[in-house]
Coordinates of C-alpha atoms in Angstrom, one line a residue:
Chain A
M64 CA 4.4 -74.0 0.8
D65 CA 5.4 -72.1 3.8
F66 CA 4.1 -68.7 4.8
F67 CA 7.1 -66.7 3.6
Q68 CA 7.0 -68.3 0.2
I69 CA 3.4 -67.2 -0.2
I70 CA 4.3 -63.7 0.8
G71 CA 7.3 -63.7 -1.4
D72 CA 5.3 -64.9 -4.4
Y73 CA 2.7 -62.3 -3.8
I74 CA 5.3 -59.5 -3.7
T75 CA 7.0 -60.8 -6.8
K76 CA 3.7 -60.9 -8.7
A77 CA 2.7 -57.4 -7.5
A78 CA 6.0 -56.0 -8.6
Q79 CA 5.7 -57.7 -11.9
G80 CA 2.2 -56.3 -12.3
F81 CA 3.4 -52.9 -11.4
A82 CA 6.3 -53.1 -13.9
D83 CA 4.0 -54.3 -16.6
S84 CA 1.5 -51.5 -15.9
F85 CA 4.3 -48.9 -15.8
Y86 CA 5.7 -50.2 -19.0
Q87 CA 2.3 -50.2 -20.7
N88 CA 1.3 -46.7 -19.4
F89 CA 4.5 -44.7 -19.8
I90 CA 7.1 -46.6 -21.9
E91 CA 5.2 -48.4 -24.6
D92 CA 4.6 -46.2 -27.7
N93 CA 6.4 -43.4 -25.8
R94 CA 3.2 -42.6 -23.9
W95 CA 5.1 -40.6 -21.3
K96 CA 5.3 -37.9 -24.0
Y97 CA 1.6 -37.2 -23.5
L98 CA 2.5 -36.1 -20.0
T99 CA 5.5 -34.0 -20.8
S100 CA 4.0 -32.2 -23.8
G101 CA 0.8 -31.8 -21.7
L102 CA 2.9 -30.3 -18.9
V103 CA 4.5 -27.8 -21.3
N104 CA 1.0 -26.6 -22.3
T105 CA -0.2 -26.4 -18.7
L106 CA 2.9 -24.3 -17.8
L107 CA 2.5 -22.1 -20.8
I108 CA -1.1 -21.4 -20.1
T109 CA -0.5 -20.8 -16.4
A110 CA 2.5 -18.5 -17.0
G111 CA 0.7 -16.5 -19.7
A112 CA -2.5 -16.2 -17.8
L113 CA -0.6 -15.2 -14.7
V114 CA 1.1 -12.3 -16.4
L115 CA -2.2 -11.2 -18.1
G116 CA -4.1 -11.6 -14.8
V117 CA -1.6 -9.6 -12.7
V118 CA -1.5 -6.8 -15.2
L119 CA -5.3 -6.8 -15.5
G120 CA -5.8 -7.1 -11.8
F121 CA -3.4 -4.4 -11.0
L122 CA -5.1 -1.9 -13.4
I123 CA -8.6 -2.9 -12.1
A124 CA -7.4 -2.5 -8.5
L125 CA -5.9 0.9 -9.3
I126 CA -9.2 2.1 -10.9
R127 CA -11.3 0.8 -8.0
T128 CA -9.1 2.3 -5.2
T129 CA -8.6 5.6 -7.1
H130 CA -12.3 5.9 -7.4
D131 CA -12.8 5.1 -3.7
K132 CA -10.2 7.6 -2.6
T133 CA -10.7 10.5 -5.0
G134 CA -14.2 10.0 -6.4
K135 CA -12.8 10.1 -10.0
L136 CA -13.1 7.5 -12.7
G137 CA -16.8 6.8 -12.2
F138 CA -17.4 5.1 -15.5
L139 CA -14.3 2.9 -15.4
N140 CA -15.1 1.9 -11.8
W141 CA -18.6 0.8 -13.0
L142 CA -17.1 -1.2 -15.8
A143 CA -14.6 -2.8 -13.4
K144 CA -17.3 -3.8 -11.0
L145 CA -19.3 -5.3 -13.8
Y146 CA -16.3 -7.3 -14.9
L147 CA -15.7 -8.5 -11.3
T148 CA -19.3 -9.6 -10.9
V149 CA -19.5 -11.5 -14.2
I150 CA -16.2 -13.2 -14.0
R151 CA -16.4 -14.2 -10.3
G152 CA -20.0 -15.2 -10.7
T153 CA -19.6 -17.8 -13.4
P154 CA -17.5 -21.0 -13.7
V155 CA -14.1 -20.7 -15.4
V156 CA -14.8 -23.6 -17.6
V157 CA -17.9 -21.9 -19.0
Q158 CA -15.9 -18.7 -19.6
L159 CA -13.3 -20.8 -21.3
M160 CA -15.8 -22.3 -23.7
I161 CA -17.5 -19.0 -24.3
V162 CA -14.2 -17.4 -25.3
Y163 CA -13.3 -20.3 -27.6
F164 CA -16.6 -21.3 -29.1
V165 CA -18.3 -18.0 -29.2
I166 CA -15.9 -15.1 -29.2
F167 CA -13.2 -16.7 -31.3
A168 CA -15.6 -19.0 -33.1
S169 CA -14.9 -17.7 -36.6
V170 CA -11.2 -17.0 -36.1
R171 CA -8.4 -19.5 -36.6
I172 CA -6.4 -19.2 -33.4
N173 CA -4.2 -21.4 -31.3
Q174 CA -6.1 -22.9 -28.5
V175 CA -3.3 -22.3 -26.0
V176 CA -3.6 -18.6 -26.8
V177 CA -7.3 -18.7 -26.2
A178 CA -6.8 -20.5 -22.9
I179 CA -4.2 -17.8 -21.8
I180 CA -6.7 -15.1 -22.6
A181 CA -9.6 -16.9 -20.9
F182 CA -7.7 -17.9 -17.8
G183 CA -6.0 -14.5 -17.7
I184 CA -9.2 -12.6 -17.7
N185 CA -10.6 -14.9 -15.0
S186 CA -7.5 -14.7 -12.8
G187 CA -7.5 -10.9 -13.2
A188 CA -10.7 -10.6 -11.3
Y189 CA -9.4 -12.4 -8.3
V190 CA -6.0 -10.6 -8.5
A191 CA -7.8 -7.3 -8.7
E192 CA -9.5 -7.9 -5.4
I193 CA -6.3 -9.2 -3.8
F194 CA -4.5 -6.0 -4.9
R195 CA -7.4 -3.9 -3.8
S196 CA -7.4 -5.4 -0.3
G197 CA -3.7 -4.8 -0.1
I198 CA -4.0 -1.1 -1.0
M199 CA -6.9 -0.6 1.4
S200 CA -4.9 -2.2 4.2
I201 CA -2.3 0.6 4.1
D202 CA -2.8 3.2 6.7
P203 CA -4.3 6.4 5.2
G204 CA -1.5 8.3 7.0
Q205 CA 1.0 6.9 4.4
M206 CA -0.9 8.6 1.6
E207 CA -1.2 11.8 3.6
A208 CA 2.5 11.8 4.5
G209 CA 3.4 11.3 0.8
R210 CA 1.1 14.0 -0.4
S211 CA 2.2 16.5 2.3
L212 CA 5.8 16.1 1.1
G213 CA 4.6 17.4 -2.3
L214 CA 4.4 14.0 -4.2
N215 CA 1.3 13.8 -6.4
Y216 CA -1.2 11.0 -6.2
R217 CA 0.4 8.8 -8.7
Q218 CA 3.9 9.2 -7.3
T219 CA 2.6 8.4 -3.8
M220 CA 0.7 5.4 -5.1
W221 CA 3.7 4.1 -7.0
K222 CA 6.5 4.7 -4.5
I223 CA 4.8 4.5 -1.1
I224 CA 1.5 2.6 -1.2
M225 CA 2.1 -0.1 -3.9
P226 CA 5.4 -1.5 -2.5
Q227 CA 3.8 -2.0 0.9
A228 CA 0.5 -3.3 -0.6
V229 CA 2.3 -5.9 -2.8
K230 CA 4.3 -7.1 0.1
N231 CA 1.2 -7.6 2.2
V232 CA -0.7 -9.5 -0.5
L233 CA 2.2 -11.8 -1.6
P234 CA 0.9 -14.9 0.2
A235 CA -2.6 -14.3 -1.3
L236 CA -1.0 -13.8 -4.8
G237 CA 0.9 -17.1 -4.4
N238 CA -2.3 -18.8 -3.5
E239 CA -4.0 -17.4 -6.6
M240 CA -1.1 -18.6 -8.7
I241 CA -1.5 -22.1 -7.3
T242 CA -5.2 -22.0 -7.9
L243 CA -4.7 -20.9 -11.4
L244 CA -2.3 -23.7 -12.2
K245 CA -4.8 -26.3 -11.0
E246 CA -7.8 -24.5 -12.8
T247 CA -6.1 -24.9 -16.1
S248 CA -6.8 -28.6 -15.9
V249 CA -10.1 -27.9 -17.6
A250 CA -8.3 -26.7 -20.7
G251 CA -9.2 -30.1 -22.3
Y252 CA -12.7 -28.8 -22.8
I253 CA -11.4 -26.8 -25.8
A254 CA -9.3 -29.7 -27.1
I255 CA -6.0 -28.6 -25.6
R256 CA -3.7 -31.4 -24.6
D257 CA -2.6 -30.2 -21.2
L258 CA -1.3 -32.3 -18.4
T259 CA -4.7 -33.6 -17.3
K260 CA -5.8 -34.3 -20.8
G261 CA -2.4 -36.1 -21.4
G262 CA -3.1 -38.5 -18.5
D263 CA -6.6 -39.0 -19.7
I264 CA -5.4 -40.0 -23.2
I265 CA -3.1 -42.6 -21.7
R266 CA -6.0 -43.9 -19.6
N267 CA -8.0 -44.2 -22.8
R268 CA -5.3 -46.2 -24.6
T269 CA -4.4 -48.6 -21.8
Y270 CA -7.7 -48.8 -19.9
S271 CA -5.8 -48.6 -16.7
P272 CA -6.7 -45.4 -14.8
F273 CA -4.5 -45.8 -11.7
L274 CA -1.0 -44.9 -12.8
P275 CA -1.7 -42.2 -15.4
L276 CA -3.9 -40.3 -13.0
L277 CA -1.5 -40.8 -10.1
A278 CA 1.3 -39.5 -12.2
V279 CA -0.7 -36.4 -13.3
A280 CA -1.6 -35.6 -9.6
A281 CA 2.0 -36.0 -8.5
I282 CA 3.3 -33.7 -11.3
Y283 CA 0.8 -31.0 -10.2
L284 CA 1.9 -31.4 -6.6
V285 CA 5.5 -31.0 -7.5
I286 CA 4.9 -27.9 -9.5
V287 CA 2.8 -26.4 -6.6
L288 CA 5.7 -27.2 -4.2
I289 CA 8.1 -25.4 -6.4
L290 CA 5.8 -22.4 -6.7
Q291 CA 5.3 -22.3 -2.9
A292 CA 9.1 -22.3 -2.4
L293 CA 9.5 -19.4 -4.9
V294 CA 6.8 -17.4 -3.1
G295 CA 8.3 -18.1 0.3
R296 CA 11.7 -16.9 -1.0
M297 CA 10.2 -13.6 -2.3
E298 CA 8.3 -13.1 1.0
R299 CA 11.6 -13.4 3.0
R300 CA 13.3 -11.0 0.7
L301 CA 10.6 -8.4 1.1
A302 CA 10.5 -8.9 4.9
K303 CA 13.8 -7.3 5.4
S304 CA 12.3 -4.0 6.6
D305 CA 10.4 -5.7 9.4
R306 CA 11.8 -5.7 12.9
N307 CA 14.4 -8.4 13.1
Chain B
M118 CA 2.7 34.7 5.2
I119 CA -0.5 32.7 5.7
E120 CA -3.8 34.6 5.8
I121 CA -6.9 32.8 6.8
K122 CA -10.2 34.5 6.2
N123 CA -13.4 33.1 7.6
L124 CA -12.4 29.5 7.0
E125 CA -15.1 26.9 7.2
K126 CA -15.0 23.2 7.0
A127 CA -18.0 20.8 7.3
F128 CA -18.0 17.0 7.1
G129 CA -21.5 16.4 5.7
K130 CA -23.7 18.1 8.2
L131 CA -21.1 18.3 10.9
E132 CA -19.6 21.8 11.0
V133 CA -16.0 21.5 12.3
L134 CA -14.7 25.0 11.5
K135 CA -17.2 27.8 11.7
G136 CA -15.3 30.8 10.4
I137 CA -11.7 31.1 11.4
T138 CA -9.8 34.3 10.7
T139 CA -6.2 34.8 11.6
T140 CA -2.8 35.7 10.1
I141 CA 0.4 33.8 10.5
N142 CA 3.5 36.0 9.9
K143 CA 6.9 34.9 8.8
G144 CA 8.9 33.7 11.8
D145 CA 5.8 33.2 13.9
K146 CA 5.6 30.3 16.3
V147 CA 1.9 29.8 16.7
V148 CA 0.6 27.2 19.1
I149 CA -3.0 26.1 18.9
V150 CA -4.6 24.7 22.0
G151 CA -8.1 23.6 22.9
P152 CA -10.1 20.6 24.0
S153 CA -10.4 17.6 21.7
G154 CA -13.0 18.0 19.0
S155 CA -12.5 21.7 18.9
G156 CA -11.3 21.6 15.3
K157 CA -7.6 22.3 15.9
S158 CA -6.3 19.5 13.8
T159 CA -8.8 20.1 11.0
F160 CA -7.7 23.7 10.9
L161 CA -4.1 22.7 10.6
R162 CA -4.9 20.1 7.9
C163 CA -6.8 22.8 6.0
L164 CA -3.6 24.9 5.8
N165 CA -1.9 22.4 3.4
L166 CA -5.2 21.2 2.0
L167 CA -5.2 17.7 3.4
E168 CA -8.7 18.8 4.1
T169 CA -10.5 20.8 1.5
P170 CA -12.2 23.9 3.1
T171 CA -15.9 24.2 2.4
G172 CA -15.8 28.0 2.8
G173 CA -13.6 31.0 3.3
E174 CA -10.1 31.7 1.9
I175 CA -6.6 30.7 2.7
W176 CA -3.8 32.9 1.2
F177 CA -0.2 31.6 1.3
E178 CA 2.7 33.8 0.1
G179 CA 0.3 36.1 -1.9
Q180 CA -1.7 33.3 -3.6
Q181 CA -5.1 32.0 -2.7
I182 CA -4.5 28.3 -2.3
N183 CA -8.1 27.0 -1.9
A184 CA -9.0 28.2 -5.4
P185 CA -9.5 25.9 -8.4
K186 CA -6.4 25.2 -10.6
V187 CA -3.9 25.7 -7.8
N188 CA -1.0 23.3 -8.0
V189 CA -1.5 21.7 -4.6
D190 CA 1.7 19.6 -4.9
K191 CA 3.9 22.6 -5.5
L192 CA 2.3 24.4 -2.5
R193 CA 2.9 21.4 -0.2
C194 CA 6.6 21.5 -1.0
K195 CA 6.7 24.8 0.9
M196 CA 4.8 23.5 3.9
G197 CA 6.3 20.7 6.0
M198 CA 3.9 18.6 8.0
V199 CA 4.6 16.4 11.0
F200 CA 1.9 13.9 12.1
Q201 CA 0.9 12.5 15.4
H202 CA 1.7 9.0 14.2
F203 CA 4.9 9.9 12.4
N204 CA 3.8 8.2 9.2
L205 CA 7.3 7.2 8.2
F206 CA 7.5 4.9 5.2
P207 CA 8.1 1.4 6.7
H208 CA 9.4 -0.1 3.5
L209 CA 12.2 2.4 3.1
T210 CA 15.4 3.0 5.1
I211 CA 15.7 6.1 7.2
L212 CA 17.9 7.7 4.6
Q213 CA 15.4 6.8 1.8
N214 CA 12.5 8.2 3.9
I215 CA 14.3 11.6 3.9
T216 CA 15.5 11.6 0.3
L217 CA 12.4 10.1 -1.4
A218 CA 10.6 13.4 -2.0
P219 CA 13.6 15.6 -3.0
I220 CA 14.7 12.9 -5.5
S221 CA 11.3 12.1 -6.8
L222 CA 10.4 15.7 -7.4
K223 CA 13.8 16.2 -9.1
L224 CA 14.8 19.0 -6.7
K225 CA 18.1 17.3 -5.9
S226 CA 20.3 14.7 -7.4
K227 CA 20.6 11.4 -5.5
E228 CA 24.0 12.4 -4.2
E229 CA 22.9 15.9 -3.1
A230 CA 19.8 14.5 -1.4
S231 CA 21.8 11.8 0.4
E232 CA 24.4 14.3 1.6
Q233 CA 21.7 16.6 2.9
A234 CA 19.9 13.7 4.6
R235 CA 23.1 12.7 6.3
Q236 CA 23.6 16.2 7.5
L237 CA 20.1 16.3 9.0
L238 CA 20.6 12.9 10.6
K239 CA 23.8 14.0 12.1
R240 CA 22.1 17.0 13.5
I241 CA 19.6 14.8 15.4
G242 CA 22.2 12.2 16.3
L243 CA 20.8 9.4 14.2
L244 CA 23.4 9.1 11.5
D245 CA 24.2 5.6 12.5
K246 CA 20.6 4.6 11.8
A247 CA 20.7 5.9 8.2
N248 CA 20.4 2.4 6.7
T249 CA 18.0 0.8 9.1
Y250 CA 14.3 0.7 8.8
P251 CA 11.7 2.7 10.8
A252 CA 10.5 -0.4 12.6
M253 CA 13.9 -0.4 14.4
L254 CA 13.6 3.1 15.9
S255 CA 11.9 4.2 19.1
G256 CA 8.9 6.6 18.9
G257 CA 10.9 9.6 19.7
Q258 CA 13.5 8.7 17.1
K259 CA 10.8 8.1 14.5
Q260 CA 9.2 11.5 15.1
R261 CA 12.6 13.3 14.9
V262 CA 13.2 11.5 11.6
A263 CA 9.7 12.6 10.4
I264 CA 10.6 16.2 11.3
V265 CA 13.9 16.2 9.4
R266 CA 12.1 14.4 6.5
A267 CA 9.9 17.5 6.2
L268 CA 12.9 19.8 6.6
A269 CA 14.6 18.1 3.7
M270 CA 12.2 19.9 1.4
N271 CA 13.4 23.3 2.8
P272 CA 9.8 24.4 3.7
D273 CA 8.9 28.0 4.5
V274 CA 6.5 26.9 7.3
M275 CA 6.3 23.7 9.4
L276 CA 2.9 22.4 10.5
F277 CA 2.9 20.1 13.6
D278 CA -0.2 18.0 14.3
E279 CA 0.1 16.9 18.0
P280 CA 3.7 15.7 17.4
T281 CA 4.2 14.3 20.9
S282 CA 0.8 12.9 21.6
A283 CA 1.6 9.3 20.6
L284 CA 4.9 9.2 22.4
D285 CA 5.9 7.6 25.6
P286 CA 6.5 10.3 28.2
E287 CA 10.2 9.8 28.4
M288 CA 10.5 10.5 24.6
V289 CA 8.5 13.7 24.5
G290 CA 11.5 15.8 25.6
E291 CA 13.8 14.9 22.7
V292 CA 11.1 15.8 20.1
L293 CA 10.3 19.1 21.8
Q294 CA 14.0 19.9 22.0
L295 CA 14.4 19.5 18.2
M296 CA 11.3 21.7 17.8
K297 CA 12.8 24.3 20.0
E298 CA 16.0 24.3 18.0
L299 CA 13.9 24.8 14.8
A300 CA 12.1 27.7 16.5
A301 CA 15.4 29.2 17.5
D302 CA 16.6 29.0 13.8
G303 CA 13.7 31.2 12.9
M304 CA 11.4 28.6 11.3
T305 CA 7.8 29.6 10.9
M306 CA 5.8 27.1 12.9
V307 CA 2.2 26.2 13.5
C308 CA 1.7 23.6 16.2
V309 CA -1.3 21.9 17.6
T310 CA -0.2 20.5 20.9
H311 CA -1.2 19.6 24.5
E312 CA 2.3 20.5 25.7
M313 CA 1.5 23.7 27.6
G314 CA 5.1 24.1 28.8
F315 CA 6.4 24.0 25.3
A316 CA 3.7 26.5 24.2
R317 CA 4.6 28.9 27.0
E318 CA 8.3 28.7 26.3
V319 CA 8.4 28.7 22.5
A320 CA 5.2 30.3 21.1
N321 CA 5.0 34.0 20.3
R322 CA 1.3 33.5 19.8
V323 CA -1.4 31.2 21.2
L324 CA -4.7 30.5 19.6
F325 CA -7.4 28.9 21.9
M326 CA -10.0 27.1 19.9
D327 CA -13.3 25.5 20.9
E328 CA -16.2 24.3 18.8
G329 CA -14.7 25.4 15.5
L330 CA -13.9 29.0 16.5
I331 CA -10.9 30.9 17.8
L332 CA -12.2 32.1 21.2
E333 CA -9.0 33.7 22.3
E334 CA -5.9 34.9 20.5
S335 CA -2.9 36.1 22.5
D336 CA 0.4 37.6 21.5
N337 CA 1.7 37.1 25.0
P338 CA 1.6 33.4 25.8
A339 CA 2.8 33.8 29.4
D340 CA -0.1 36.2 30.0
F341 CA -2.6 33.9 28.3
F342 CA -1.6 30.9 30.4
T343 CA -1.7 32.8 33.7
N344 CA -4.6 35.1 32.9
P345 CA -6.9 33.7 30.2
K346 CA -9.8 36.1 29.4
N347 CA -12.3 33.8 27.8
P348 CA -14.2 31.7 30.3
R349 CA -13.9 28.5 28.3
A350 CA -10.2 29.0 28.0
Q351 CA -10.1 29.5 31.8
E352 CA -12.0 26.2 32.3
F353 CA -9.8 24.4 29.8
L354 CA -6.5 25.6 31.3
S355 CA -7.7 24.9 34.9
K356 CA -8.1 21.3 33.8
V357 CA -4.8 20.8 32.0
L358 CA -2.3 22.9 33.9

């Protein structure tokens, strides 16, 4: 046997092995469906939690900055600070399990809904601080200018401060969105078949970890790339008032 | 029009205004001069309650404005304010900067407000900039837009807080020119400034402030600038003129 034949045989065998493994992990028994149905759950949880987190974070940030600027809303501010401390001070997977096994223990409820609530509450704490930093970054002269034109606090906040703050924090919000997507990979702890769990189920059936996990990782990466592109596009749209 | 009685303002233990009493009549062009830290800006900011006075009274058009339950927002519609750093809204076009308040406060329809804004921009020669953003304007242009933004509310009095201090020297003239035109139109103006030439030319009254008090008040600016009575005013003017 000459050298090239040895190499050729080796490549043929490797390709054959890969094809077998691919067939076994994804095609046989329609195992690819674990990944696609898992992806649907992952995206559902991420999208739901994102909406909940942004709404929650926005409200918390408004309470905190209004308190800082006007001295009002003392009790709500205290509550908001407690929320931030507890949520940011404990692991998300523990929060997820507490919500599912303790708070909703005696209620029949879809796990995906539970996950949306848990991840939404978690993300809200981070989004709140992102929004707050955005609001604080706006020159106090903007508030003064708005108020001196006769706009009230709420109108000034809504029409002058917030549009600028949101634009400033867009990269940080995009980052939070990406983090959230990846954090949902612990949803399997409350028996949700998300993308990660889907890959894990395949691994359990076929005893081959390489391809299922690689596929899971690749799918996350692709989703993140798509999210990044979306955020970049939004940033460019909001940048039109900058010097060109 | 504005009556100020024994106005005091303290930030914590720091007393910035220690009892200011004066009256600003309709049509007055009052210029406030004095060294930095004398409380000039704080005094001006008290007039539209950007700072809350800690003592004394301010009366505006027959109403005490530093009393509880006063509608501050309504009051501020009648008082235009121009800031040292312009404070244009960077996310809005020049036109939107001017129309935001009249439209938001439902004083004018969108069309009326835009039409008025165009008139104002035409007056300052910046109509072609209506749809650009503040970042694309020079400092002098920004300040002139800030002035007409305040004018769009049809205020009864205009407050100027060192309107030319942040400008490059060659842009000071265009802003002062616009202020002179306003003065000629009969606008009541209160202006904190370091532009002594402007003060001498336009003001009908000069207040000299130092350490939170009005030390000299003159109805004859030309006389004040050549013959100040108060020794501190003499010292100050000898340094700046």
